[in-house]
mmCIF file of C-alpha atoms in Angstrom:
data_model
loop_
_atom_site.group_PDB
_atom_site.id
_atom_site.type_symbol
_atom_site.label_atom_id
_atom_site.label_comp_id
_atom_site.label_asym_id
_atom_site.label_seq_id
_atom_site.Cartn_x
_atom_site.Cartn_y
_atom_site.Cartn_z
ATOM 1 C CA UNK A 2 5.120 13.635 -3.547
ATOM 2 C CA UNK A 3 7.962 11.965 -1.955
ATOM 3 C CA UNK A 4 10.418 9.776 -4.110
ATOM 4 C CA UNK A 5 11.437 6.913 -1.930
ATOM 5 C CA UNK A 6 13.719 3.597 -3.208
ATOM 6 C CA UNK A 7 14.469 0.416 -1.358
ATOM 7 C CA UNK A 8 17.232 -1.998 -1.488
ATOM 8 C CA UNK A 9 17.931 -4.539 -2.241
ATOM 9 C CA UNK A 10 15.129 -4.744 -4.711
ATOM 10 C CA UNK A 11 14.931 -8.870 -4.497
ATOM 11 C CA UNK A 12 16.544 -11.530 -2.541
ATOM 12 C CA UNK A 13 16.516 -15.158 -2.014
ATOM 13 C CA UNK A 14 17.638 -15.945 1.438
ATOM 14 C CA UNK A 15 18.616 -19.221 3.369
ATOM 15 C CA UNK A 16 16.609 -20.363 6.310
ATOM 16 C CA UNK A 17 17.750 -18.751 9.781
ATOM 17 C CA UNK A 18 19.272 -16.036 8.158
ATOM 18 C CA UNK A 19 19.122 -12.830 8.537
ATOM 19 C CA UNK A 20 17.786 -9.421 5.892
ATOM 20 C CA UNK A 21 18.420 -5.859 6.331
ATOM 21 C CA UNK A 22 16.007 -3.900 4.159
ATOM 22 C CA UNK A 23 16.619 -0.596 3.090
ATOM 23 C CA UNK A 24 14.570 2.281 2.647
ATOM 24 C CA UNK A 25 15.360 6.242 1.494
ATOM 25 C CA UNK A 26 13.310 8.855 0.657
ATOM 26 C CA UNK A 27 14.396 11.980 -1.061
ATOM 27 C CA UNK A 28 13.166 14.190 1.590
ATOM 28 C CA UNK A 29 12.237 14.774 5.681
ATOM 29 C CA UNK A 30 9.391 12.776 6.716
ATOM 30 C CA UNK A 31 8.103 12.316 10.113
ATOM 31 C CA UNK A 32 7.247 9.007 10.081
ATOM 32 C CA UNK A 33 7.863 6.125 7.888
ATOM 33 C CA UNK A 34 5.919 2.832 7.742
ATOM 34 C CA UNK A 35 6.776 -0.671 6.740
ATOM 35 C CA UNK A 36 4.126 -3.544 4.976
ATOM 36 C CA UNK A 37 4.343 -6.768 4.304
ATOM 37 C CA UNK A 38 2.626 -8.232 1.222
ATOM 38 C CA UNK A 39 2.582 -11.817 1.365
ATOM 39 C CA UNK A 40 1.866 -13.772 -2.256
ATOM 40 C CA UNK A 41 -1.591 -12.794 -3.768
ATOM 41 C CA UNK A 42 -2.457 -10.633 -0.406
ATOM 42 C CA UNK A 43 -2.975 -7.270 0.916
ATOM 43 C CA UNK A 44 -0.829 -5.316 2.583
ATOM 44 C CA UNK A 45 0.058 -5.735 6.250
ATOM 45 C CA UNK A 46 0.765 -3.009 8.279
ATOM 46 C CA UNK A 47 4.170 -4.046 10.331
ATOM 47 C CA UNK A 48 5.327 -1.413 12.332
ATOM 48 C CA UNK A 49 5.592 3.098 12.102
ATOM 49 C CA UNK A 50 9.379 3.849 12.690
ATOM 50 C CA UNK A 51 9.571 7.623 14.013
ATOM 51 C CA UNK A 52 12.493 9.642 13.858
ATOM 52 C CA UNK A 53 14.442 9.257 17.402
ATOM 53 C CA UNK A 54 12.525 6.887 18.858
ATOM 54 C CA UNK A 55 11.441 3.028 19.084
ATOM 55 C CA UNK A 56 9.125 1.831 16.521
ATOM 56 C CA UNK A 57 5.663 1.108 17.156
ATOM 57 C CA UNK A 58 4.456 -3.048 16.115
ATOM 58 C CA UNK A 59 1.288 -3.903 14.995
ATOM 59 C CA UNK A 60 -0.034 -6.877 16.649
ATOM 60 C CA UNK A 61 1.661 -10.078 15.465
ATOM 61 C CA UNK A 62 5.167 -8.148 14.848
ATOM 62 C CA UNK A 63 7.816 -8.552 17.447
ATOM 63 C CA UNK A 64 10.678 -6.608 17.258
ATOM 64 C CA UNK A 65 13.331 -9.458 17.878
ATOM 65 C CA UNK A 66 11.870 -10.752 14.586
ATOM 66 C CA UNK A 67 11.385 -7.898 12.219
ATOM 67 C CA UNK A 68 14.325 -4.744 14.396
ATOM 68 C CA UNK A 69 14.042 -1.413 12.532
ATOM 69 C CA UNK A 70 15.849 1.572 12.993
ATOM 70 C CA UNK A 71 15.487 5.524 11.968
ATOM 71 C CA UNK A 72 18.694 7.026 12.255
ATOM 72 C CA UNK A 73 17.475 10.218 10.796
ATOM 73 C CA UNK A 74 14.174 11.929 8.684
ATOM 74 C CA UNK A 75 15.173 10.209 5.636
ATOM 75 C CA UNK A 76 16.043 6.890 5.816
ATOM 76 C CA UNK A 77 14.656 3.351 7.742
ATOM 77 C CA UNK A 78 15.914 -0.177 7.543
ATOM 78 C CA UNK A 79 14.008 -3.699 8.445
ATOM 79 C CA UNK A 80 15.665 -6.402 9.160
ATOM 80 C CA UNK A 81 13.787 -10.023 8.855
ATOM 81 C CA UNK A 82 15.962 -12.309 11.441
ATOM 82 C CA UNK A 83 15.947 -15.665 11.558
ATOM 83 C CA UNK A 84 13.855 -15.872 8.524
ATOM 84 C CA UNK A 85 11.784 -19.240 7.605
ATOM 85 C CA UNK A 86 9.867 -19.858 4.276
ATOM 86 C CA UNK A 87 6.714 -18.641 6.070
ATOM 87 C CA UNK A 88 8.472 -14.946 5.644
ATOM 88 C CA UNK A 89 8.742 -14.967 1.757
ATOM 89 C CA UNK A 90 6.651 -11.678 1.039
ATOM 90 C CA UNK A 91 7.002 -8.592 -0.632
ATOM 91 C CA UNK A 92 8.218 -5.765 2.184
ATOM 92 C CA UNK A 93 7.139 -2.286 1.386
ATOM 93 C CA UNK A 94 7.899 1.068 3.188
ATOM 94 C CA UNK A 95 5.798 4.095 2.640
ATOM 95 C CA UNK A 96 5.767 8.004 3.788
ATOM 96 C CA UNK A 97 2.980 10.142 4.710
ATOM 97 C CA UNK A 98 2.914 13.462 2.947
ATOM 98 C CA UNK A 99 4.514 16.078 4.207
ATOM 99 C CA UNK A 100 2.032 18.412 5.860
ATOM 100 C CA UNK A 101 -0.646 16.215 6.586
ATOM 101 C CA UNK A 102 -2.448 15.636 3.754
ATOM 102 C CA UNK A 103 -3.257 11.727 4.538
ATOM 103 C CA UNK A 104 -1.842 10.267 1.457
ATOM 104 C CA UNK A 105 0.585 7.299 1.706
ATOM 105 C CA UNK A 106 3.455 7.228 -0.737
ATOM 106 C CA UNK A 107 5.058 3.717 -1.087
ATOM 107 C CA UNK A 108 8.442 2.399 -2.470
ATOM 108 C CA UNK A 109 8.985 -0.152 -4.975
ATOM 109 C CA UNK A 110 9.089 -3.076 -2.708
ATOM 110 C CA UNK A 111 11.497 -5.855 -1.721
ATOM 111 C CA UNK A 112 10.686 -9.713 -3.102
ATOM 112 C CA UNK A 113 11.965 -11.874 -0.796
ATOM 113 C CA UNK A 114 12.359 -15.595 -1.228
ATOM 114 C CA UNK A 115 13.074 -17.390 1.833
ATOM 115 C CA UNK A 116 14.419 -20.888 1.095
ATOM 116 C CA UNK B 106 -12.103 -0.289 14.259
ATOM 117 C CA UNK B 107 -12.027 0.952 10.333
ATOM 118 C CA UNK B 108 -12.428 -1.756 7.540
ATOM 119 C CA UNK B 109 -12.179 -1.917 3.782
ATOM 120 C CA UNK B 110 -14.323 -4.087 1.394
ATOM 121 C CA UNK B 111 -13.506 -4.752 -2.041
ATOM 122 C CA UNK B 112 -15.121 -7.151 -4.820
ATOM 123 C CA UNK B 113 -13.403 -10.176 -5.302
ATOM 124 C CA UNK B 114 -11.488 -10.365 -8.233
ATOM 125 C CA UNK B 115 -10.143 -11.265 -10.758
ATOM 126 C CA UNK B 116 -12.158 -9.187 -12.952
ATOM 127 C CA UNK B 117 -11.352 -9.877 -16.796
ATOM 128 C CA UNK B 118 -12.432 -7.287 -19.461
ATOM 129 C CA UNK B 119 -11.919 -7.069 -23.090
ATOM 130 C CA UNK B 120 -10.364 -3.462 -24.272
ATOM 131 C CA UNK B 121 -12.688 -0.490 -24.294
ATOM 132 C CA UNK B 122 -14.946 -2.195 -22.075
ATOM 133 C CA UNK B 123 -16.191 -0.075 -18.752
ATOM 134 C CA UNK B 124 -15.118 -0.983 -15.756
ATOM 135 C CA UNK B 125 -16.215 -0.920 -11.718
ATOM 136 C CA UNK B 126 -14.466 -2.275 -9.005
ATOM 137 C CA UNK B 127 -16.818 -1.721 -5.790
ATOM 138 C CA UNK B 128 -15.396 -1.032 -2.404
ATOM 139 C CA UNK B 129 -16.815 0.449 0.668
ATOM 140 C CA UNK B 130 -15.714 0.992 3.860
ATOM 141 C CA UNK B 131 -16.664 1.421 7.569
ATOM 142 C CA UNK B 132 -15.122 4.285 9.469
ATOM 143 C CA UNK B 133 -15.518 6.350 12.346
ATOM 144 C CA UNK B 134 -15.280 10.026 11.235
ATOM 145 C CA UNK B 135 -14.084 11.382 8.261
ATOM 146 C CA UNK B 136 -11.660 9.525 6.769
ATOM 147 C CA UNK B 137 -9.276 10.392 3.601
ATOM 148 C CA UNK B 138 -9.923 7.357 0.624
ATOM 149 C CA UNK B 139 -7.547 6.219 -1.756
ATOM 150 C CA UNK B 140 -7.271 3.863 -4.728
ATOM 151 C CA UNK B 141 -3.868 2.550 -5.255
ATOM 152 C CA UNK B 142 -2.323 0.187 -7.802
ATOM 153 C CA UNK B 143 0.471 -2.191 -8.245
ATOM 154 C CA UNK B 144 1.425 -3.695 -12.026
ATOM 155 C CA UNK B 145 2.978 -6.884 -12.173
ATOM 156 C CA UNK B 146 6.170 -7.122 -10.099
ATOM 157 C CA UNK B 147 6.240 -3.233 -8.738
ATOM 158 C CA UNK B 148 5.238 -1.210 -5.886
ATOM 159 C CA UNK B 149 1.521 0.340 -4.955
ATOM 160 C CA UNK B 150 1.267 3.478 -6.918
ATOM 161 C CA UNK B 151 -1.302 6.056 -5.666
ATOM 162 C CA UNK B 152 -3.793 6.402 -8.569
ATOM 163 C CA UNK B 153 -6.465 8.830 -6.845
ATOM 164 C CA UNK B 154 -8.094 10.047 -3.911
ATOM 165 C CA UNK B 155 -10.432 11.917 -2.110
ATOM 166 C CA UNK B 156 -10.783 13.504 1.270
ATOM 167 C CA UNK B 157 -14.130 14.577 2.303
ATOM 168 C CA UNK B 158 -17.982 13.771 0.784
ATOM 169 C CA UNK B 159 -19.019 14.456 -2.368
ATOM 170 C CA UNK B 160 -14.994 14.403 -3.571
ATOM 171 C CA UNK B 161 -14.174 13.057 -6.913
ATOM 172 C CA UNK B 162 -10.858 11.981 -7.616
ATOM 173 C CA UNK B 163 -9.740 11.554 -11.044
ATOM 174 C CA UNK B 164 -6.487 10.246 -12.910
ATOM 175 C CA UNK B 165 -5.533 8.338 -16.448
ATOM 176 C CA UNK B 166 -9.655 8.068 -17.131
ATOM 177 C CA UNK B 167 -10.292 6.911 -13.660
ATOM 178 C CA UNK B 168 -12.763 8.173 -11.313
ATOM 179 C CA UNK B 169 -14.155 7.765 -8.169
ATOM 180 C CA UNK B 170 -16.506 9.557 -5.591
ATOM 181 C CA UNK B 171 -16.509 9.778 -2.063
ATOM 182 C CA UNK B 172 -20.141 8.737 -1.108
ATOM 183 C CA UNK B 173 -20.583 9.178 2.368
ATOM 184 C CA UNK B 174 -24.345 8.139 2.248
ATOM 185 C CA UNK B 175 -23.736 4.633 1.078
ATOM 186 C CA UNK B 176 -19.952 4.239 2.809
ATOM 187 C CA UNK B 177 -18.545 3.846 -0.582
ATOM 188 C CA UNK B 178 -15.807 4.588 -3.316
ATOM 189 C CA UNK B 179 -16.387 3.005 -5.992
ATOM 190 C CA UNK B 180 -13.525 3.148 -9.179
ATOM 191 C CA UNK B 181 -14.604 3.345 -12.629
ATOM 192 C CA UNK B 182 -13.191 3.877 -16.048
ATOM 193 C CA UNK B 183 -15.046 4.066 -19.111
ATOM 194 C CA UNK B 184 -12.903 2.411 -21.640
ATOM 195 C CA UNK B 185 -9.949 0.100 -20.318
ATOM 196 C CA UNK B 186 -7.105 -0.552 -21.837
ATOM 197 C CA UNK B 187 -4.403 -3.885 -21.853
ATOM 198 C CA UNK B 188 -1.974 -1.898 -20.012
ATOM 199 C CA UNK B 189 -4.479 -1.119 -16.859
ATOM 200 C CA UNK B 190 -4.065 -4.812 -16.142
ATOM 201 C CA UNK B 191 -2.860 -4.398 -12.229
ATOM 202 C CA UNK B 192 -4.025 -5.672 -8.891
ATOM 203 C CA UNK B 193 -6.473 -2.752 -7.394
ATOM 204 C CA UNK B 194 -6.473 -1.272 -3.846
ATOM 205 C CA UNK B 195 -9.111 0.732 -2.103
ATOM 206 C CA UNK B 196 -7.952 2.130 1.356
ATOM 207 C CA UNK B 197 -8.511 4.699 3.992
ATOM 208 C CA UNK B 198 -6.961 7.048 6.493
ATOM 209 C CA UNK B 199 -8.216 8.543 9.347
ATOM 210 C CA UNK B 200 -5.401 11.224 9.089
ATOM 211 C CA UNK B 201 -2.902 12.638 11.567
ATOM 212 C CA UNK B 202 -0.169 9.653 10.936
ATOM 213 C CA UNK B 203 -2.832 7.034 11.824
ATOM 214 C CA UNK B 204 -2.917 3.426 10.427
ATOM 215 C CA UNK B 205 -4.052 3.324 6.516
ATOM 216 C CA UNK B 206 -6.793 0.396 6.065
ATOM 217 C CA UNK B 207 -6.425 -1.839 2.772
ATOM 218 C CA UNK B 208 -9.011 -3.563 1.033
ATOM 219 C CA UNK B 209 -8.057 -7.353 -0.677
ATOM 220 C CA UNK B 210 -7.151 -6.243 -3.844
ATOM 221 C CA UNK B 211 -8.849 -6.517 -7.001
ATOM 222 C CA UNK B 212 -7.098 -8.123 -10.019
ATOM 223 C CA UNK B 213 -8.095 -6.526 -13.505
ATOM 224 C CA UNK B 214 -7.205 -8.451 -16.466
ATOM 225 C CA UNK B 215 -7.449 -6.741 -20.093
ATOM 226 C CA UNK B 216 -7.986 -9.118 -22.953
ATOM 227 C CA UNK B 217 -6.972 -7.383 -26.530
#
């Protein structure tokens, strides 16, 4: 399984500011995924980032609010712009297997506290 | 589309008592099932899975089987313990890169 870590690991943030989140994994991987857990929830599915080209939203998800970019196979950043208390969640990137085996692998999350 | 269905939680359980969370699912084809699990303040840790009928996954005492009859995936451990105290996630995925479905969440509580 994939090893992936995420930075920063927590962060409180003012209002109308701006996050970059992090995300490497310690191998290729075709696609990379990012969740939102929001207090005492599930996870939300946000967008799929794909190597080389744009990331695909889930309904609800702009990308003017939550950009993300995939440079290369092992790494992905989110960024939460313009951020408002209503954005305080945990954010969570995960990996499919490599070769197709269904399983999700996640990271170890970013807490975010939006003030 | 594909959904997830969990008991509500929280579930609170002395140690060495047995323990079910229920979850089933609706699905269109033959989807991969999963039961992940986060401990206070980390990530969602894969804990087992299965990917076709009849599968039992197993891992750390847990179990669960992949009943395609009654759409369900139910985890159970005989004898839990205080550190198995975690919020609980049953999910799915159809395969091939596609959307994985989460249930809720269960939250297990272990009482010494």
């Amino acid at each position: 399984s994939a090893v992936i870590s995420q930075k920063p690991s927590r962060d409180i943030c003012q209002r109308g500011t701006s996050l970059t989140i992090q995300c490497q994994v310690d191998s290729q991987v075709t696609m990379m995924f990012w969740y939102r857990q929001q207090p005492g929830q599930s996870l939300t599915l946000i967008a799929t980032a794909n190597q080389g080209s744009e990331a695909t939203y889930e309904s609800g998800f702009v990308i003017d609010k939550f950009p993300i970019s995939r440079p290369n196979l092992t790494f992905s950043t989110l960024t939460v712009s313009n951020m408002s208390p209503e954005d305080s969640s945990i954010y969570l990137c995960s990996v499919e297997d490599i070769g197709g085996s269904d399983t999700q692998y996640f990271g170890p999350g970013t807490r975010l506290t939006v003030l | 589309g594909n959904s997830v269905t969990q008991m509500e939680g929280p579930v609170t359980l002395s140690e060495e008592a047995f323990l079910t969370i229920n979850c089933t699912y609706t699905a269109t084809g033959y989807p991969s099932l999963f039961w992940y699990v986060q401990y206070p303040g980390e990530g969602l840790q894969l804990l087992l899975k299965a990917t076709k009928a009849d599968d039992k996954g197993s891992n750390k005492g847990f179990e669960a089987t992949y009943r395609k009859e009654t759409t369900s995936f139910h985890l159970e451990k005989g004898s839990v313990q205080v550190s198995d105290s975690a919020v609980y996630f049953c999910a799915l995925s159809p395969g091939g890169y596609q959307k994985v479905t989460f249930g809720t969440g269960t939250k297990l509580q272990v009482i010494p």
